[in-house]
């Protein structure tokens, strides 16, 4: 069975909104994510239901099926592999790759993706720190916490971002908070939750609670 580009985009959105299929999703949630009207969403859900990639009950929301998860993970895998390729081989900045990868993720060639994976030496994470599903749909997760949840004197490594918008990534580039950076929390301001952190044992940054909540850290 083949899915259209629109169907793949919806299925990927449903997968993310359902936290990997762990919970049901409402039509309004999907409409907000896809920036469209609820009526358009309902029509797409009917099509996806006919292809048995979701289970949908009006007024009760929907859940993605095992078949739907496989299709969603394939699309996510292609997207993240292309992001690695664009950054590592074509010198794109990490804030420039999302829209290009959105187009490339719909290429229907399993052999191409297998060879792309091998060419990149089988990366486990994309440039934003998100795990890349393998060809069987398995995802290598690692325990991560939000930077703003760390305590004073705790140390860790920045491994991912929750907000991958271009504006946020450019901000992180500007302040020098990058994937792989070693950090230590020096202080937390009681008034507004902002943080003072030490990056790579040499640079001190002051970071708002909102920024810190979008940075994911592997504690050491």
PDB file of C-alpha atoms in Angstrom:
ATOM      1  CA  UNK A   1       0.000   0.000   0.000  1.00  0.00           C
ATOM      2  CA  UNK A   2       1.205   3.479  -0.844  1.00  0.00           C
ATOM      3  CA  UNK A   3       0.273   6.680   0.927  1.00  0.00           C
ATOM      4  CA  UNK A   4       0.051  10.104  -0.676  1.00  0.00           C
ATOM      5  CA  UNK A   5       2.332  12.915   0.487  1.00  0.00           C
ATOM      6  CA  UNK A   6      -0.573  14.486   2.378  1.00  0.00           C
ATOM      7  CA  UNK A   7      -1.442  11.177   4.035  1.00  0.00           C
ATOM      8  CA  UNK A   8       2.166  10.673   5.130  1.00  0.00           C
ATOM      9  CA  UNK A   9       2.258  14.179   6.595  1.00  0.00           C
ATOM     10  CA  UNK A  10      -0.945  13.610   8.539  1.00  0.00           C
ATOM     11  CA  UNK A  11       0.203  10.222   9.788  1.00  0.00           C
ATOM     12  CA  UNK A  12       3.514  11.644  10.971  1.00  0.00           C
ATOM     13  CA  UNK A  13       1.694  14.444  12.787  1.00  0.00           C
ATOM     14  CA  UNK A  14      -0.675  11.975  14.436  1.00  0.00           C
ATOM     15  CA  UNK A  15       2.258   9.839  15.546  1.00  0.00           C
ATOM     16  CA  UNK A  16       3.986  12.810  17.174  1.00  0.00           C
ATOM     17  CA  UNK A  17       0.792  14.132  18.784  1.00  0.00           C
ATOM     18  CA  UNK A  18      -0.014  10.698  20.201  1.00  0.00           C
ATOM     19  CA  UNK A  19       3.479  10.478  21.713  1.00  0.00           C
ATOM     20  CA  UNK A  20       4.379   7.497  19.598  1.00  0.00           C
ATOM     21  CA  UNK A  21       0.926   5.950  19.702  1.00  0.00           C
ATOM     22  CA  UNK A  22       0.544   6.012  23.492  1.00  0.00           C
ATOM     23  CA  UNK A  23      -2.621   8.115  23.577  1.00  0.00           C
ATOM     24  CA  UNK A  24      -5.604   9.134  21.466  1.00  0.00           C
ATOM     25  CA  UNK A  25      -5.650  12.398  19.531  1.00  0.00           C
ATOM     26  CA  UNK A  26      -8.530  14.766  18.819  1.00  0.00           C
ATOM     27  CA  UNK A  27      -9.512  16.233  15.473  1.00  0.00           C
ATOM     28  CA  UNK A  28      -8.877  19.715  16.842  1.00  0.00           C
ATOM     29  CA  UNK A  29      -5.334  18.753  17.864  1.00  0.00           C
ATOM     30  CA  UNK A  30      -4.612  17.578  14.338  1.00  0.00           C
ATOM     31  CA  UNK A  31      -6.230  20.644  12.762  1.00  0.00           C
ATOM     32  CA  UNK A  32      -4.031  22.904  14.891  1.00  0.00           C
ATOM     33  CA  UNK A  33      -0.895  20.911  14.064  1.00  0.00           C
ATOM     34  CA  UNK A  34      -1.618  20.839  10.324  1.00  0.00           C
ATOM     35  CA  UNK A  35      -2.885  24.450  10.282  1.00  0.00           C
ATOM     36  CA  UNK A  36      -6.138  23.521   8.556  1.00  0.00           C
ATOM     37  CA  UNK A  37      -9.885  23.293   9.231  1.00  0.00           C
ATOM     38  CA  UNK A  38     -11.488  20.494  11.233  1.00  0.00           C
ATOM     39  CA  UNK A  39     -13.644  19.556   8.225  1.00  0.00           C
ATOM     40  CA  UNK A  40     -10.540  18.926   6.106  1.00  0.00           C
ATOM     41  CA  UNK A  41      -9.062  16.819   8.896  1.00  0.00           C
ATOM     42  CA  UNK A  42     -12.218  14.701   9.128  1.00  0.00           C
ATOM     43  CA  UNK A  43     -12.046  13.949   5.405  1.00  0.00           C
ATOM     44  CA  UNK A  44      -8.390  12.884   5.695  1.00  0.00           C
ATOM     45  CA  UNK A  45      -9.099  10.745   8.756  1.00  0.00           C
ATOM     46  CA  UNK A  46     -11.757   8.888   6.803  1.00  0.00           C
ATOM     47  CA  UNK A  47      -9.194   8.074   4.102  1.00  0.00           C
ATOM     48  CA  UNK A  48      -6.595   6.991   6.643  1.00  0.00           C
ATOM     49  CA  UNK A  49      -9.190   4.858   8.399  1.00  0.00           C
ATOM     50  CA  UNK A  50     -10.026   3.101   5.139  1.00  0.00           C
ATOM     51  CA  UNK A  51      -6.334   2.259   4.771  1.00  0.00           C
ATOM     52  CA  UNK A  52      -6.347   0.909   8.351  1.00  0.00           C
ATOM     53  CA  UNK A  53      -3.459   3.078   9.523  1.00  0.00           C
ATOM     54  CA  UNK A  54      -5.647   4.733  12.173  1.00  0.00           C
ATOM     55  CA  UNK A  55      -8.694   3.784  14.192  1.00  0.00           C
ATOM     56  CA  UNK A  56     -11.119   6.695  14.351  1.00  0.00           C
ATOM     57  CA  UNK A  57     -14.345   7.115  16.290  1.00  0.00           C
ATOM     58  CA  UNK A  58     -16.168  10.407  15.987  1.00  0.00           C
ATOM     59  CA  UNK A  59     -16.236  12.384  19.241  1.00  0.00           C
ATOM     60  CA  UNK A  60     -13.757   9.966  20.866  1.00  0.00           C
ATOM     61  CA  UNK A  61     -10.610  10.815  18.925  1.00  0.00           C
ATOM     62  CA  UNK A  62      -8.322   8.399  17.176  1.00  0.00           C
ATOM     63  CA  UNK A  63      -5.370   6.132  17.684  1.00  0.00           C
ATOM     64  CA  UNK A  64      -2.674   5.138  15.245  1.00  0.00           C
ATOM     65  CA  UNK A  65      -2.534   1.420  14.395  1.00  0.00           C
ATOM     66  CA  UNK A  66       0.591  -0.739  14.323  1.00  0.00           C
ATOM     67  CA  UNK A  67       0.570  -0.437  10.533  1.00  0.00           C
ATOM     68  CA  UNK A  68       0.260   3.328  10.836  1.00  0.00           C
ATOM     69  CA  UNK A  69       3.193   3.473  13.252  1.00  0.00           C
ATOM     70  CA  UNK A  70       5.377   1.636  10.739  1.00  0.00           C
ATOM     71  CA  UNK A  71       4.530   4.116   7.980  1.00  0.00           C
ATOM     72  CA  UNK A  72       5.031   7.109  10.289  1.00  0.00           C
ATOM     73  CA  UNK A  73       8.395   5.809  11.503  1.00  0.00           C
ATOM     74  CA  UNK A  74       9.547   5.205   7.929  1.00  0.00           C
ATOM     75  CA  UNK A  75       8.775   8.827   7.079  1.00  0.00           C
ATOM     76  CA  UNK A  76      10.463  10.089  10.243  1.00  0.00           C
ATOM     77  CA  UNK A  77      13.500   7.911   9.508  1.00  0.00           C
ATOM     78  CA  UNK A  78      13.856   9.360   6.006  1.00  0.00           C
ATOM     79  CA  UNK A  79      13.398  12.918   7.261  1.00  0.00           C
ATOM     80  CA  UNK A  80      16.091  12.621   9.911  1.00  0.00           C
ATOM     81  CA  UNK A  81      18.571  10.818   7.675  1.00  0.00           C
ATOM     82  CA  UNK A  82      18.196  13.556   5.069  1.00  0.00           C
ATOM     83  CA  UNK A  83      18.802  16.170   7.758  1.00  0.00           C
ATOM     84  CA  UNK A  84      22.074  14.461   8.675  1.00  0.00           C
ATOM     85  CA  UNK A  85      23.066  14.348   5.009  1.00  0.00           C
ATOM     86  CA  UNK A  86      22.264  18.021   4.468  1.00  0.00           C
ATOM     87  CA  UNK A  87      24.270  19.139   7.505  1.00  0.00           C
ATOM     88  CA  UNK A  88      27.229  16.764   7.258  1.00  0.00           C
ATOM     89  CA  UNK A  89      27.674  16.528   3.495  1.00  0.00           C
ATOM     90  CA  UNK A  90      26.183  19.714   2.031  1.00  0.00           C
ATOM     91  CA  UNK A  91      27.109  22.092   4.862  1.00  0.00           C
ATOM     92  CA  UNK A  92      23.587  23.257   5.634  1.00  0.00           C
ATOM     93  CA  UNK A  93      23.132  24.880   9.040  1.00  0.00           C
ATOM     94  CA  UNK A  94      20.865  22.965  11.437  1.00  0.00           C
ATOM     95  CA  UNK A  95      18.241  25.717  11.187  1.00  0.00           C
ATOM     96  CA  UNK A  96      18.072  25.362   7.367  1.00  0.00           C
ATOM     97  CA  UNK A  97      17.360  21.658   6.924  1.00  0.00           C
ATOM     98  CA  UNK A  98      13.799  21.054   8.093  1.00  0.00           C
ATOM     99  CA  UNK A  99      11.878  22.336   5.078  1.00  0.00           C
ATOM    100  CA  UNK A 100      14.225  20.614   2.605  1.00  0.00           C
ATOM    101  CA  UNK A 101      13.978  17.333   4.514  1.00  0.00           C
ATOM    102  CA  UNK A 102      10.171  17.691   4.492  1.00  0.00           C
ATOM    103  CA  UNK A 103      10.333  17.371   0.709  1.00  0.00           C
ATOM    104  CA  UNK A 104      12.941  14.614   0.585  1.00  0.00           C
ATOM    105  CA  UNK A 105      11.202  12.411   3.153  1.00  0.00           C
ATOM    106  CA  UNK A 106       8.531  11.434   0.617  1.00  0.00           C
ATOM    107  CA  UNK A 107      10.924   9.735  -1.825  1.00  0.00           C
ATOM    108  CA  UNK A 108       9.716   6.164  -2.236  1.00  0.00           C
ATOM    109  CA  UNK A 109      12.910   4.139  -2.608  1.00  0.00           C
ATOM    110  CA  UNK A 110      13.880   1.773   0.229  1.00  0.00           C
ATOM    111  CA  UNK A 111      17.185   1.007  -1.502  1.00  0.00           C
ATOM    112  CA  UNK A 112      18.095   4.697  -1.656  1.00  0.00           C
ATOM    113  CA  UNK A 113      17.429   5.100   2.064  1.00  0.00           C
ATOM    114  CA  UNK A 114      19.421   1.970   2.907  1.00  0.00           C
ATOM    115  CA  UNK A 115      22.383   3.284   0.937  1.00  0.00           C
ATOM    116  CA  UNK A 116      21.992   6.780   2.400  1.00  0.00           C
ATOM    117  CA  UNK A 117      22.084   5.278   5.889  1.00  0.00           C
ATOM    118  CA  UNK A 118      25.230   3.299   5.069  1.00  0.00           C
ATOM    119  CA  UNK A 119      26.861   6.314   3.382  1.00  0.00           C
ATOM    120  CA  UNK A 120      26.326   8.323   6.564  1.00  0.00           C
ATOM    121  CA  UNK A 121      27.767   5.459   8.652  1.00  0.00           C
ATOM    122  CA  UNK A 122      24.435   4.570  10.259  1.00  0.00           C
ATOM    123  CA  UNK A 123      23.805   7.677  12.406  1.00  0.00           C
ATOM    124  CA  UNK A 124      21.664   7.214  15.511  1.00  0.00           C
ATOM    125  CA  UNK A 125      20.597  10.853  15.948  1.00  0.00           C
ATOM    126  CA  UNK A 126      19.776  13.772  13.660  1.00  0.00           C
ATOM    127  CA  UNK A 127      21.389  17.251  13.912  1.00  0.00           C
ATOM    128  CA  UNK A 128      18.777  18.309  16.484  1.00  0.00           C
ATOM    129  CA  UNK A 129      19.457  15.310  18.701  1.00  0.00           C
ATOM    130  CA  UNK A 130      16.324  13.348  17.789  1.00  0.00           C
ATOM    131  CA  UNK A 131      16.753   9.561  17.457  1.00  0.00           C
ATOM    132  CA  UNK A 132      16.662   8.069  13.957  1.00  0.00           C
ATOM    133  CA  UNK A 133      14.475   4.948  13.691  1.00  0.00           C
ATOM    134  CA  UNK A 134      16.289   1.995  12.128  1.00  0.00           C
ATOM    135  CA  UNK A 135      14.950   0.198   9.058  1.00  0.00           C
ATOM    136  CA  UNK A 136      12.758  -1.974  11.311  1.00  0.00           C
ATOM    137  CA  UNK A 137      11.214   1.019  13.066  1.00  0.00           C
ATOM    138  CA  UNK A 138      13.121   0.577  16.311  1.00  0.00           C
ATOM    139  CA  UNK A 139      14.047   3.832  18.041  1.00  0.00           C
ATOM    140  CA  UNK A 140      17.071   4.122  20.299  1.00  0.00           C
ATOM    141  CA  UNK A 141      15.842   6.303  23.136  1.00  0.00           C
ATOM    142  CA  UNK A 142      18.054   7.792  25.827  1.00  0.00           C
ATOM    143  CA  UNK A 143      17.012   9.335  29.146  1.00  0.00           C
ATOM    144  CA  UNK A 144      16.784  13.102  28.857  1.00  0.00           C
ATOM    145  CA  UNK A 145      15.513  15.887  31.046  1.00  0.00           C
ATOM    146  CA  UNK A 146      14.768  19.527  30.363  1.00  0.00           C
ATOM    147  CA  UNK A 147      17.588  21.855  31.258  1.00  0.00           C
ATOM    148  CA  UNK A 148      15.304  23.899  33.513  1.00  0.00           C
ATOM    149  CA  UNK A 149      14.657  20.758  35.606  1.00  0.00           C
ATOM    150  CA  UNK A 150      18.313  20.425  36.569  1.00  0.00           C
ATOM    151  CA  UNK A 151      19.502  21.501  39.998  1.00  0.00           C
ATOM    152  CA  UNK A 152      22.381  23.789  40.944  1.00  0.00           C
ATOM    153  CA  UNK A 153      25.801  22.120  40.491  1.00  0.00           C
ATOM    154  CA  UNK A 154      24.345  19.350  38.318  1.00  0.00           C
ATOM    155  CA  UNK A 155      26.281  18.581  35.135  1.00  0.00           C
ATOM    156  CA  UNK A 156      25.228  17.166  31.811  1.00  0.00           C
ATOM    157  CA  UNK A 157      25.424  17.316  28.043  1.00  0.00           C
ATOM    158  CA  UNK A 158      23.020  18.993  25.629  1.00  0.00           C
ATOM    159  CA  UNK A 159      21.687  16.175  23.448  1.00  0.00           C
ATOM    160  CA  UNK A 160      18.538  17.559  21.782  1.00  0.00           C
ATOM    161  CA  UNK A 161      16.103  20.452  21.433  1.00  0.00           C
ATOM    162  CA  UNK A 162      12.321  20.395  21.733  1.00  0.00           C
ATOM    163  CA  UNK A 163      11.870  23.504  19.610  1.00  0.00           C
ATOM    164  CA  UNK A 164      13.493  23.035  16.217  1.00  0.00           C
ATOM    165  CA  UNK A 165      12.238  26.289  14.707  1.00  0.00           C
ATOM    166  CA  UNK A 166      14.815  28.241  12.727  1.00  0.00           C
ATOM    167  CA  UNK A 167      14.555  31.235  15.075  1.00  0.00           C
ATOM    168  CA  UNK A 168      15.284  29.143  18.163  1.00  0.00           C
ATOM    169  CA  UNK A 169      18.183  27.298  16.550  1.00  0.00           C
ATOM    170  CA  UNK A 170      19.719  30.563  15.377  1.00  0.00           C
ATOM    171  CA  UNK A 171      19.445  31.858  18.943  1.00  0.00           C
ATOM    172  CA  UNK A 172      21.284  28.798  20.272  1.00  0.00           C
ATOM    173  CA  UNK A 173      23.996  29.291  17.645  1.00  0.00           C
ATOM    174  CA  UNK A 174      24.349  32.909  18.735  1.00  0.00           C
ATOM    175  CA  UNK A 175      24.814  32.083  22.430  1.00  0.00           C
ATOM    176  CA  UNK A 176      26.928  28.974  21.820  1.00  0.00           C
ATOM    177  CA  UNK A 177      24.567  26.317  23.193  1.00  0.00           C
ATOM    178  CA  UNK A 178      25.036  23.448  20.731  1.00  0.00           C
ATOM    179  CA  UNK A 179      24.304  19.721  20.603  1.00  0.00           C
ATOM    180  CA  UNK A 180      27.121  17.968  22.457  1.00  0.00           C
ATOM    181  CA  UNK A 181      28.028  20.921  24.698  1.00  0.00           C
ATOM    182  CA  UNK A 182      28.981  20.028  28.276  1.00  0.00           C
ATOM    183  CA  UNK A 183      27.154  22.153  30.807  1.00  0.00           C
ATOM    184  CA  UNK A 184      26.928  22.808  34.530  1.00  0.00           C
ATOM    185  CA  UNK A 185      24.142  24.688  36.296  1.00  0.00           C
ATOM    186  CA  UNK A 186      25.723  27.448  38.355  1.00  0.00           C
ATOM    187  CA  UNK A 187      22.583  29.137  39.639  1.00  0.00           C
ATOM    188  CA  UNK A 188      18.786  29.196  39.328  1.00  0.00           C
ATOM    189  CA  UNK A 189      16.927  32.437  39.917  1.00  0.00           C
ATOM    190  CA  UNK A 190      13.985  31.913  42.238  1.00  0.00           C
ATOM    191  CA  UNK A 191      12.061  34.888  40.868  1.00  0.00           C
ATOM    192  CA  UNK A 192      11.664  33.816  37.239  1.00  0.00           C
ATOM    193  CA  UNK A 193      13.322  30.404  36.946  1.00  0.00           C
ATOM    194  CA  UNK A 194      16.136  31.665  34.721  1.00  0.00           C
ATOM    195  CA  UNK A 195      19.473  29.842  34.858  1.00  0.00           C
ATOM    196  CA  UNK A 196      23.158  30.636  34.888  1.00  0.00           C
ATOM    197  CA  UNK A 197      25.070  27.834  33.202  1.00  0.00           C
ATOM    198  CA  UNK A 198      28.684  27.088  32.387  1.00  0.00           C
ATOM    199  CA  UNK A 199      29.312  25.731  28.877  1.00  0.00           C
ATOM    200  CA  UNK A 200      32.371  23.554  28.186  1.00  0.00           C
ATOM    201  CA  UNK A 201      33.981  24.824  31.411  1.00  0.00           C
ATOM    202  CA  UNK A 202      34.775  28.185  29.859  1.00  0.00           C
ATOM    203  CA  UNK A 203      31.704  30.207  28.884  1.00  0.00           C
ATOM    204  CA  UNK A 204      28.954  31.448  31.206  1.00  0.00           C
ATOM    205  CA  UNK A 205      25.438  31.915  29.841  1.00  0.00           C
ATOM    206  CA  UNK A 206      22.282  33.386  31.342  1.00  0.00           C
ATOM    207  CA  UNK A 207      19.222  31.589  30.011  1.00  0.00           C
ATOM    208  CA  UNK A 208      15.497  32.189  30.477  1.00  0.00           C
ATOM    209  CA  UNK A 209      13.229  29.453  31.788  1.00  0.00           C
ATOM    210  CA  UNK A 210      11.456  29.273  28.401  1.00  0.00           C
ATOM    211  CA  UNK A 211      14.724  28.696  26.537  1.00  0.00           C
ATOM    212  CA  UNK A 212      15.946  26.145  29.096  1.00  0.00           C
ATOM    213  CA  UNK A 213      12.655  24.209  28.879  1.00  0.00           C
ATOM    214  CA  UNK A 214      13.327  23.616  25.157  1.00  0.00           C
ATOM    215  CA  UNK A 215      16.807  22.181  25.682  1.00  0.00           C
ATOM    216  CA  UNK A 216      17.154  18.486  26.528  1.00  0.00           C
ATOM    217  CA  UNK A 217      20.082  17.244  28.586  1.00  0.00           C
ATOM    218  CA  UNK A 218      21.676  13.889  29.352  1.00  0.00           C
ATOM    219  CA  UNK A 219      22.795  14.073  32.972  1.00  0.00           C
ATOM    220  CA  UNK A 220      26.299  12.979  33.905  1.00  0.00           C
TER     221      UNK A 220
END
